[in-house]
Amino acid sequence: MVMSGKHFNVHEVGCCIKYFIFGFNIIFWLLGAAFLSVALWAWSEKGVLSNISSITDLGGFDPVWLFLVVGGVMFVLGFAGCIGALRENAFLLKFFSVFLGIIFFLELTAGVLAFVFKDWIKDQLKFFINNNIRAYRDDIDLQNLIDFTQDYWECCGAFGPEDWNLNIYFNCTDTNLSREKCGVPFSCCTKDPAEDVINTQCGYDIRAKDDNEQKMFIHTKGCVPQFEKWLQENLTVVAGIFIGIALLQNIITDLKG
């Protein structure tokens, strides 16, 4: 049985491959929709949807953009792959495959450029983190993102706790009347397993103490070197993701015939 237009011979398409692609993409599609919903809800709570110009008010990075971009890409890809596999539509499957190829190429290019221009990337990453340190108290989503990053990678600042001197609430200047003066956020603190409740004041005045005493209470390594360390330790996982994308593209190519 041959289908007209841009459709395939039914016998050319294996049912297992077809429904595997369909199942994978419907999950991808729903996740994309969830990400977009969370992003729109977050902007609604912050009043951005009622005042679009406020998007540029934040001095640092708004994490909502991450949800919007990732959710948008996942939604479009999931839709194309889901409908393309179910209907065996050549255009949608080709669009899905090409889009995956572009993403794979961009990831590969980013990896090569990061290796070649390592020092420049490190400087840009430092600039990006420090810029967001300045805006730490300006946006609750940014604050949560920084706290999560410092807690997960057990780091503090871009290259060390002294980077928090850039923030008006944490700097050590005489004009700073904040109680957090010469301190760091609680996410910089080392965790005590015996404590059930997080001590949000554990970083108060810590940078006014000497280095040896600081090491007893907070993480003194910066997030940039800790990220580099994490990337090296998880290189196999990153490579596996690349290989997985490549294999998925081959499956889609087989599906297209």
PDB file of C-alpha atoms in Angstrom:
ATOM      1  CA  MET A   1       0.000   0.000   0.000  1.00  0.00           C
ATOM      2  CA  VAL A   2       1.463   3.297  -1.146  1.00  0.00           C
ATOM      3  CA  MET A   3       0.335   6.613   0.338  1.00  0.00           C
ATOM      4  CA  SER A   4       0.217   9.661  -1.930  1.00  0.00           C
ATOM      5  CA  GLY A   5       1.988  13.017  -1.548  1.00  0.00           C
ATOM      6  CA  LYS A   6       4.911  13.199   0.866  1.00  0.00           C
ATOM      7  CA  HIS A   7       4.005  10.020   2.748  1.00  0.00           C
ATOM      8  CA  PHE A   8       5.802   6.702   2.825  1.00  0.00           C
ATOM      9  CA  ASN A   9       5.040   3.139   1.957  1.00  0.00           C
ATOM     10  CA  VAL A  10       3.492   1.723   5.125  1.00  0.00           C
ATOM     11  CA  HIS A  11       5.661  -1.378   4.960  1.00  0.00           C
ATOM     12  CA  GLU A  12       8.815   0.725   5.015  1.00  0.00           C
ATOM     13  CA  VAL A  13       8.131   1.961   8.505  1.00  0.00           C
ATOM     14  CA  GLY A  14       8.736  -0.376  11.413  1.00  0.00           C
ATOM     15  CA  CYS A  15       6.011  -0.085  14.024  1.00  0.00           C
ATOM     16  CA  CYS A  16       8.511  -0.265  16.900  1.00  0.00           C
ATOM     17  CA  ILE A  17      10.596   2.606  15.527  1.00  0.00           C
ATOM     18  CA  LYS A  18       7.504   4.616  14.673  1.00  0.00           C
ATOM     19  CA  TYR A  19       5.924   4.381  18.118  1.00  0.00           C
ATOM     20  CA  PHE A  20       9.246   4.760  19.899  1.00  0.00           C
ATOM     21  CA  ILE A  21       9.748   8.108  18.137  1.00  0.00           C
ATOM     22  CA  PHE A  22       6.120   9.025  18.824  1.00  0.00           C
ATOM     23  CA  GLY A  23       6.303   8.125  22.544  1.00  0.00           C
ATOM     24  CA  PHE A  24       9.632   9.886  23.030  1.00  0.00           C
ATOM     25  CA  ASN A  25       8.397  13.052  21.366  1.00  0.00           C
ATOM     26  CA  ILE A  26       5.034  13.271  23.091  1.00  0.00           C
ATOM     27  CA  ILE A  27       6.915  13.277  26.424  1.00  0.00           C
ATOM     28  CA  PHE A  28       9.299  15.872  24.968  1.00  0.00           C
ATOM     29  CA  TRP A  29       6.335  17.925  23.778  1.00  0.00           C
ATOM     30  CA  LEU A  30       4.554  17.833  27.151  1.00  0.00           C
ATOM     31  CA  LEU A  31       7.757  18.780  28.974  1.00  0.00           C
ATOM     32  CA  GLY A  32       8.200  21.728  26.619  1.00  0.00           C
ATOM     33  CA  ALA A  33       4.631  22.844  27.320  1.00  0.00           C
ATOM     34  CA  ALA A  34       5.298  22.527  31.071  1.00  0.00           C
ATOM     35  CA  PHE A  35       8.481  24.632  30.808  1.00  0.00           C
ATOM     36  CA  LEU A  36       6.634  27.339  28.850  1.00  0.00           C
ATOM     37  CA  SER A  37       3.789  27.322  31.383  1.00  0.00           C
ATOM     38  CA  VAL A  38       6.209  27.734  34.292  1.00  0.00           C
ATOM     39  CA  ALA A  39       7.972  30.600  32.491  1.00  0.00           C
ATOM     40  CA  LEU A  40       4.733  32.445  31.737  1.00  0.00           C
ATOM     41  CA  TRP A  41       3.487  31.879  35.303  1.00  0.00           C
ATOM     42  CA  ALA A  42       6.770  33.248  36.725  1.00  0.00           C
ATOM     43  CA  TRP A  43       6.572  36.357  34.540  1.00  0.00           C
ATOM     44  CA  SER A  44       2.917  36.794  35.492  1.00  0.00           C
ATOM     45  CA  GLU A  45       3.822  36.680  39.205  1.00  0.00           C
ATOM     46  CA  LYS A  46       6.564  39.267  38.654  1.00  0.00           C
ATOM     47  CA  GLY A  47       4.236  41.523  36.642  1.00  0.00           C
ATOM     48  CA  VAL A  48       6.268  41.241  33.444  1.00  0.00           C
ATOM     49  CA  LEU A  49       3.277  40.202  31.320  1.00  0.00           C
ATOM     50  CA  SER A  50       1.425  43.382  32.309  1.00  0.00           C
ATOM     51  CA  ASN A  51       4.513  45.550  31.718  1.00  0.00           C
ATOM     52  CA  ILE A  52       6.747  44.091  29.002  1.00  0.00           C
ATOM     53  CA  SER A  53       9.271  46.929  29.340  1.00  0.00           C
ATOM     54  CA  SER A  54      10.198  45.597  32.818  1.00  0.00           C
ATOM     55  CA  ILE A  55      12.051  42.713  31.109  1.00  0.00           C
ATOM     56  CA  THR A  56      15.077  44.982  30.791  1.00  0.00           C
ATOM     57  CA  ASP A  57      14.918  46.227  34.403  1.00  0.00           C
ATOM     58  CA  LEU A  58      16.878  43.338  35.896  1.00  0.00           C
ATOM     59  CA  GLY A  59      20.633  43.990  35.893  1.00  0.00           C
ATOM     60  CA  GLY A  60      21.481  40.300  35.836  1.00  0.00           C
ATOM     61  CA  PHE A  61      20.191  37.203  34.058  1.00  0.00           C
ATOM     62  CA  ASP A  62      16.512  36.345  34.437  1.00  0.00           C
ATOM     63  CA  PRO A  63      16.264  32.505  34.756  1.00  0.00           C
ATOM     64  CA  VAL A  64      12.801  32.666  33.202  1.00  0.00           C
ATOM     65  CA  TRP A  65      14.497  33.158  29.822  1.00  0.00           C
ATOM     66  CA  LEU A  66      16.088  29.731  30.246  1.00  0.00           C
ATOM     67  CA  PHE A  67      12.672  28.130  30.723  1.00  0.00           C
ATOM     68  CA  LEU A  68      11.266  30.045  27.746  1.00  0.00           C
ATOM     69  CA  VAL A  69      14.054  29.097  25.326  1.00  0.00           C
ATOM     70  CA  VAL A  70      14.364  25.467  26.437  1.00  0.00           C
ATOM     71  CA  GLY A  71      10.592  25.055  26.638  1.00  0.00           C
ATOM     72  CA  GLY A  72      10.071  26.656  23.233  1.00  0.00           C
ATOM     73  CA  VAL A  73      12.650  24.430  21.530  1.00  0.00           C
ATOM     74  CA  MET A  74      11.298  21.301  23.246  1.00  0.00           C
ATOM     75  CA  PHE A  75       7.711  22.203  22.341  1.00  0.00           C
ATOM     76  CA  VAL A  76       8.457  22.805  18.644  1.00  0.00           C
ATOM     77  CA  LEU A  77      10.706  19.740  18.337  1.00  0.00           C
ATOM     78  CA  GLY A  78       8.282  17.533  20.248  1.00  0.00           C
ATOM     79  CA  PHE A  79       5.360  18.632  18.088  1.00  0.00           C
ATOM     80  CA  ALA A  80       7.237  18.065  14.833  1.00  0.00           C
ATOM     81  CA  GLY A  81       8.601  14.679  15.904  1.00  0.00           C
ATOM     82  CA  CYS A  82       5.334  13.491  17.451  1.00  0.00           C
ATOM     83  CA  ILE A  83       3.044  14.378  14.550  1.00  0.00           C
ATOM     84  CA  GLY A  84       5.714  13.505  11.978  1.00  0.00           C
ATOM     85  CA  ALA A  85       6.157   9.983  13.365  1.00  0.00           C
ATOM     86  CA  LEU A  86       2.442   9.351  13.875  1.00  0.00           C
ATOM     87  CA  ARG A  87       1.418  10.581  10.429  1.00  0.00           C
ATOM     88  CA  GLU A  88       4.682   9.529   8.739  1.00  0.00           C
ATOM     89  CA  ASN A  89       4.925  13.051   7.352  1.00  0.00           C
ATOM     90  CA  ALA A  90       8.167  13.609   5.433  1.00  0.00           C
ATOM     91  CA  PHE A  91       8.281  17.391   5.962  1.00  0.00           C
ATOM     92  CA  LEU A  92       7.844  17.274   9.750  1.00  0.00           C
ATOM     93  CA  LEU A  93      10.301  14.403  10.154  1.00  0.00           C
ATOM     94  CA  LYS A  94      12.856  16.191   8.000  1.00  0.00           C
ATOM     95  CA  PHE A  95      12.327  19.400  10.007  1.00  0.00           C
ATOM     96  CA  PHE A  96      12.773  17.435  13.256  1.00  0.00           C
ATOM     97  CA  SER A  97      15.937  15.729  12.019  1.00  0.00           C
ATOM     98  CA  VAL A  98      17.483  18.946  10.658  1.00  0.00           C
ATOM     99  CA  PHE A  99      16.643  20.835  13.876  1.00  0.00           C
ATOM    100  CA  LEU A 100      18.307  18.082  15.940  1.00  0.00           C
ATOM    101  CA  GLY A 101      21.313  18.234  13.623  1.00  0.00           C
ATOM    102  CA  ILE A 102      21.620  22.004  14.106  1.00  0.00           C
ATOM    103  CA  ILE A 103      21.456  21.602  17.897  1.00  0.00           C
ATOM    104  CA  PHE A 104      24.043  18.821  17.772  1.00  0.00           C
ATOM    105  CA  PHE A 105      26.313  20.957  15.562  1.00  0.00           C
ATOM    106  CA  LEU A 106      25.965  23.987  17.844  1.00  0.00           C
ATOM    107  CA  GLU A 107      26.771  21.877  20.922  1.00  0.00           C
ATOM    108  CA  LEU A 108      29.796  20.380  19.185  1.00  0.00           C
ATOM    109  CA  THR A 109      30.955  23.804  18.007  1.00  0.00           C
ATOM    110  CA  ALA A 110      30.508  25.245  21.506  1.00  0.00           C
ATOM    111  CA  GLY A 111      32.585  22.402  22.938  1.00  0.00           C
ATOM    112  CA  VAL A 112      35.416  22.965  20.441  1.00  0.00           C
ATOM    113  CA  LEU A 113      35.375  26.752  20.928  1.00  0.00           C
ATOM    114  CA  ALA A 114      35.338  26.324  24.703  1.00  0.00           C
ATOM    115  CA  PHE A 115      38.464  24.179  24.432  1.00  0.00           C
ATOM    116  CA  VAL A 116      40.276  26.483  21.966  1.00  0.00           C
ATOM    117  CA  PHE A 117      39.309  29.758  23.641  1.00  0.00           C
ATOM    118  CA  LYS A 118      39.362  28.427  27.180  1.00  0.00           C
ATOM    119  CA  ASP A 119      40.808  31.566  28.783  1.00  0.00           C
ATOM    120  CA  TRP A 120      38.381  33.870  26.966  1.00  0.00           C
ATOM    121  CA  ILE A 121      35.425  31.659  27.940  1.00  0.00           C
ATOM    122  CA  LYS A 122      36.634  31.697  31.540  1.00  0.00           C
ATOM    123  CA  ASP A 123      36.803  35.510  31.517  1.00  0.00           C
ATOM    124  CA  GLN A 124      33.306  35.747  30.033  1.00  0.00           C
ATOM    125  CA  LEU A 125      31.962  33.297  32.584  1.00  0.00           C
ATOM    126  CA  LYS A 126      33.553  35.319  35.379  1.00  0.00           C
ATOM    127  CA  PHE A 127      32.002  38.522  33.980  1.00  0.00           C
ATOM    128  CA  PHE A 128      28.593  36.826  33.709  1.00  0.00           C
ATOM    129  CA  ILE A 129      28.657  35.460  37.276  1.00  0.00           C
ATOM    130  CA  ASN A 130      29.920  38.717  38.779  1.00  0.00           C
ATOM    131  CA  ASN A 131      27.261  40.677  36.904  1.00  0.00           C
ATOM    132  CA  ASN A 132      24.622  38.433  38.450  1.00  0.00           C
ATOM    133  CA  ILE A 133      26.223  38.701  41.882  1.00  0.00           C
ATOM    134  CA  ARG A 134      25.583  42.461  41.676  1.00  0.00           C
ATOM    135  CA  ALA A 135      21.897  41.775  40.943  1.00  0.00           C
ATOM    136  CA  TYR A 136      21.551  38.983  43.529  1.00  0.00           C
ATOM    137  CA  ARG A 137      18.836  40.715  45.582  1.00  0.00           C
ATOM    138  CA  ASP A 138      17.038  42.243  42.581  1.00  0.00           C
ATOM    139  CA  ASP A 139      15.135  39.120  41.517  1.00  0.00           C
ATOM    140  CA  ILE A 140      14.055  36.097  43.578  1.00  0.00           C
ATOM    141  CA  ASP A 141      14.469  33.691  40.614  1.00  0.00           C
ATOM    142  CA  LEU A 142      18.046  34.853  40.028  1.00  0.00           C
ATOM    143  CA  GLN A 143      18.731  34.592  43.755  1.00  0.00           C
ATOM    144  CA  ASN A 144      17.453  30.999  43.843  1.00  0.00           C
ATOM    145  CA  LEU A 145      19.529  30.113  40.762  1.00  0.00           C
ATOM    146  CA  ILE A 146      22.734  31.486  42.313  1.00  0.00           C
ATOM    147  CA  ASP A 147      22.006  29.768  45.629  1.00  0.00           C
ATOM    148  CA  PHE A 148      21.367  26.462  43.853  1.00  0.00           C
ATOM    149  CA  THR A 149      24.591  26.795  41.830  1.00  0.00           C
ATOM    150  CA  GLN A 150      26.749  27.603  44.864  1.00  0.00           C
ATOM    151  CA  ASP A 151      25.155  24.847  46.927  1.00  0.00           C
ATOM    152  CA  TYR A 152      25.343  22.193  44.182  1.00  0.00           C
ATOM    153  CA  TRP A 153      28.961  22.877  43.190  1.00  0.00           C
ATOM    154  CA  GLU A 154      30.038  23.793  46.740  1.00  0.00           C
ATOM    155  CA  CYS A 155      31.468  27.108  45.589  1.00  0.00           C
ATOM    156  CA  CYS A 156      31.255  30.805  46.409  1.00  0.00           C
ATOM    157  CA  GLY A 157      31.484  33.648  43.903  1.00  0.00           C
ATOM    158  CA  ALA A 158      33.066  33.385  40.475  1.00  0.00           C
ATOM    159  CA  PHE A 159      36.605  32.708  41.724  1.00  0.00           C
ATOM    160  CA  GLY A 160      36.143  33.048  45.487  1.00  0.00           C
ATOM    161  CA  PRO A 161      34.121  34.633  48.316  1.00  0.00           C
ATOM    162  CA  GLU A 162      35.708  38.067  47.727  1.00  0.00           C
ATOM    163  CA  ASP A 163      33.610  38.388  44.558  1.00  0.00           C
ATOM    164  CA  TRP A 164      30.648  39.094  46.854  1.00  0.00           C
ATOM    165  CA  ASN A 165      32.260  42.453  47.553  1.00  0.00           C
ATOM    166  CA  LEU A 166      30.618  43.511  44.261  1.00  0.00           C
ATOM    167  CA  ASN A 167      27.164  43.328  45.832  1.00  0.00           C
ATOM    168  CA  ILE A 168      25.926  46.431  47.667  1.00  0.00           C
ATOM    169  CA  TYR A 169      24.544  44.339  50.543  1.00  0.00           C
ATOM    170  CA  PHE A 170      27.628  42.155  51.078  1.00  0.00           C
ATOM    171  CA  ASN A 171      30.530  44.551  50.428  1.00  0.00           C
ATOM    172  CA  CYS A 172      32.879  45.611  53.213  1.00  0.00           C
ATOM    173  CA  THR A 173      32.821  49.375  52.603  1.00  0.00           C
ATOM    174  CA  ASP A 174      32.289  51.766  55.500  1.00  0.00           C
ATOM    175  CA  THR A 175      29.160  53.166  53.836  1.00  0.00           C
ATOM    176  CA  ASN A 176      27.455  49.762  53.839  1.00  0.00           C
ATOM    177  CA  LEU A 177      24.905  49.696  56.671  1.00  0.00           C
ATOM    178  CA  SER A 178      23.514  46.259  55.784  1.00  0.00           C
ATOM    179  CA  ARG A 179      23.604  43.486  58.378  1.00  0.00           C
ATOM    180  CA  GLU A 180      25.084  41.296  55.616  1.00  0.00           C
ATOM    181  CA  LYS A 181      28.147  43.551  55.364  1.00  0.00           C
ATOM    182  CA  CYS A 182      31.353  41.559  54.772  1.00  0.00           C
ATOM    183  CA  GLY A 183      29.318  38.380  54.492  1.00  0.00           C
ATOM    184  CA  VAL A 184      28.234  35.859  51.866  1.00  0.00           C
ATOM    185  CA  PRO A 185      24.881  34.181  51.085  1.00  0.00           C
ATOM    186  CA  PHE A 186      24.007  31.091  53.118  1.00  0.00           C
ATOM    187  CA  SER A 187      24.493  28.957  49.987  1.00  0.00           C
ATOM    188  CA  CYS A 188      28.266  29.508  50.372  1.00  0.00           C
ATOM    189  CA  CYS A 189      28.255  27.849  53.800  1.00  0.00           C
ATOM    190  CA  THR A 190      29.440  24.309  54.422  1.00  0.00           C
ATOM    191  CA  LYS A 191      26.557  22.077  55.452  1.00  0.00           C
ATOM    192  CA  ASP A 192      26.301  20.471  58.880  1.00  0.00           C
ATOM    193  CA  PRO A 193      24.528  17.075  58.472  1.00  0.00           C
ATOM    194  CA  ALA A 194      23.221  17.387  62.030  1.00  0.00           C
ATOM    195  CA  GLU A 195      21.299  20.559  61.186  1.00  0.00           C
ATOM    196  CA  ASP A 196      17.740  20.009  59.969  1.00  0.00           C
ATOM    197  CA  VAL A 197      17.035  23.722  59.518  1.00  0.00           C
ATOM    198  CA  ILE A 198      19.210  25.852  57.237  1.00  0.00           C
ATOM    199  CA  ASN A 199      20.993  28.658  59.061  1.00  0.00           C
ATOM    200  CA  THR A 200      20.487  31.565  56.652  1.00  0.00           C
ATOM    201  CA  GLN A 201      22.769  33.781  58.769  1.00  0.00           C
ATOM    202  CA  CYS A 202      25.779  31.472  58.674  1.00  0.00           C
ATOM    203  CA  GLY A 203      27.635  33.748  56.224  1.00  0.00           C
ATOM    204  CA  TYR A 204      27.328  36.939  58.261  1.00  0.00           C
ATOM    205  CA  ASP A 205      30.651  38.783  58.801  1.00  0.00           C
ATOM    206  CA  ILE A 206      32.599  35.760  57.540  1.00  0.00           C
ATOM    207  CA  ARG A 207      34.826  37.730  55.139  1.00  0.00           C
ATOM    208  CA  ALA A 208      35.997  39.922  58.005  1.00  0.00           C
ATOM    209  CA  LYS A 209      37.802  36.847  59.376  1.00  0.00           C
ATOM    210  CA  ASP A 210      41.103  35.394  58.186  1.00  0.00           C
ATOM    211  CA  ASP A 211      41.294  32.817  55.385  1.00  0.00           C
ATOM    212  CA  ASN A 212      41.855  29.813  57.652  1.00  0.00           C
ATOM    213  CA  GLU A 213      38.779  30.625  59.703  1.00  0.00           C
ATOM    214  CA  GLN A 214      36.725  31.197  56.569  1.00  0.00           C
ATOM    215  CA  LYS A 215      37.524  27.694  55.344  1.00  0.00           C
ATOM    216  CA  MET A 216      35.915  26.267  58.476  1.00  0.00           C
ATOM    217  CA  PHE A 217      32.521  27.787  57.691  1.00  0.00           C
ATOM    218  CA  ILE A 218      32.210  28.485  53.955  1.00  0.00           C
ATOM    219  CA  HIS A 219      33.308  27.092  50.607  1.00  0.00           C
ATOM    220  CA  THR A 220      36.283  29.129  49.421  1.00  0.00           C
ATOM    221  CA  LYS A 221      36.535  27.731  45.889  1.00  0.00           C
ATOM    222  CA  GLY A 222      34.980  29.751  43.067  1.00  0.00           C
ATOM    223  CA  CYS A 223      32.163  28.469  40.867  1.00  0.00           C
ATOM    224  CA  VAL A 224      34.170  28.800  37.619  1.00  0.00           C
ATOM    225  CA  PRO A 225      36.907  26.295  38.626  1.00  0.00           C
ATOM    226  CA  GLN A 226      34.295  24.058  40.266  1.00  0.00           C
ATOM    227  CA  PHE A 227      32.290  24.026  37.031  1.00  0.00           C
ATOM    228  CA  GLU A 228      35.432  23.113  35.079  1.00  0.00           C
ATOM    229  CA  LYS A 229      36.064  20.265  37.513  1.00  0.00           C
ATOM    230  CA  TRP A 230      32.472  19.031  37.196  1.00  0.00           C
ATOM    231  CA  LEU A 231      32.690  19.163  33.395  1.00  0.00           C
ATOM    232  CA  GLN A 232      35.869  17.065  33.379  1.00  0.00           C
ATOM    233  CA  GLU A 233      34.363  14.510  35.760  1.00  0.00           C
ATOM    234  CA  ASN A 234      31.165  14.249  33.696  1.00  0.00           C
ATOM    235  CA  LEU A 235      32.769  14.316  30.257  1.00  0.00           C
ATOM    236  CA  THR A 236      31.538  10.768  29.626  1.00  0.00           C
ATOM    237  CA  VAL A 237      27.934  11.800  30.317  1.00  0.00           C
ATOM    238  CA  VAL A 238      28.226  14.822  28.009  1.00  0.00           C
ATOM    239  CA  ALA A 239      29.722  12.640  25.269  1.00  0.00           C
ATOM    240  CA  GLY A 240      26.907  10.123  25.829  1.00  0.00           C
ATOM    241  CA  ILE A 241      24.319  12.836  25.226  1.00  0.00           C
ATOM    242  CA  PHE A 242      26.028  13.736  21.935  1.00  0.00           C
ATOM    243  CA  ILE A 243      26.079  10.080  20.885  1.00  0.00           C
ATOM    244  CA  GLY A 244      22.423   9.685  21.897  1.00  0.00           C
ATOM    245  CA  ILE A 245      21.409  12.608  19.701  1.00  0.00           C
ATOM    246  CA  ALA A 246      23.401  11.162  16.803  1.00  0.00           C
ATOM    247  CA  LEU A 247      21.720   7.738  17.222  1.00  0.00           C
ATOM    248  CA  LEU A 248      18.298   9.372  17.369  1.00  0.00           C
ATOM    249  CA  GLN A 249      19.054  11.149  14.110  1.00  0.00           C
ATOM    250  CA  ASN A 250      19.988   7.814  12.500  1.00  0.00           C
ATOM    251  CA  ILE A 251      16.698   6.288  13.671  1.00  0.00           C
ATOM    252  CA  ILE A 252      14.790   9.216  12.172  1.00  0.00           C
ATOM    253  CA  THR A 253      16.761   8.867   8.939  1.00  0.00           C
ATOM    254  CA  ASP A 254      15.721   5.175   8.790  1.00  0.00           C
ATOM    255  CA  LEU A 255      12.147   6.196   9.477  1.00  0.00           C
ATOM    256  CA  LYS A 256      12.242   8.602   6.523  1.00  0.00           C
ATOM    257  CA  GLY A 257      13.493   5.783   4.380  1.00  0.00           C
TER     258      GLY A 257
END
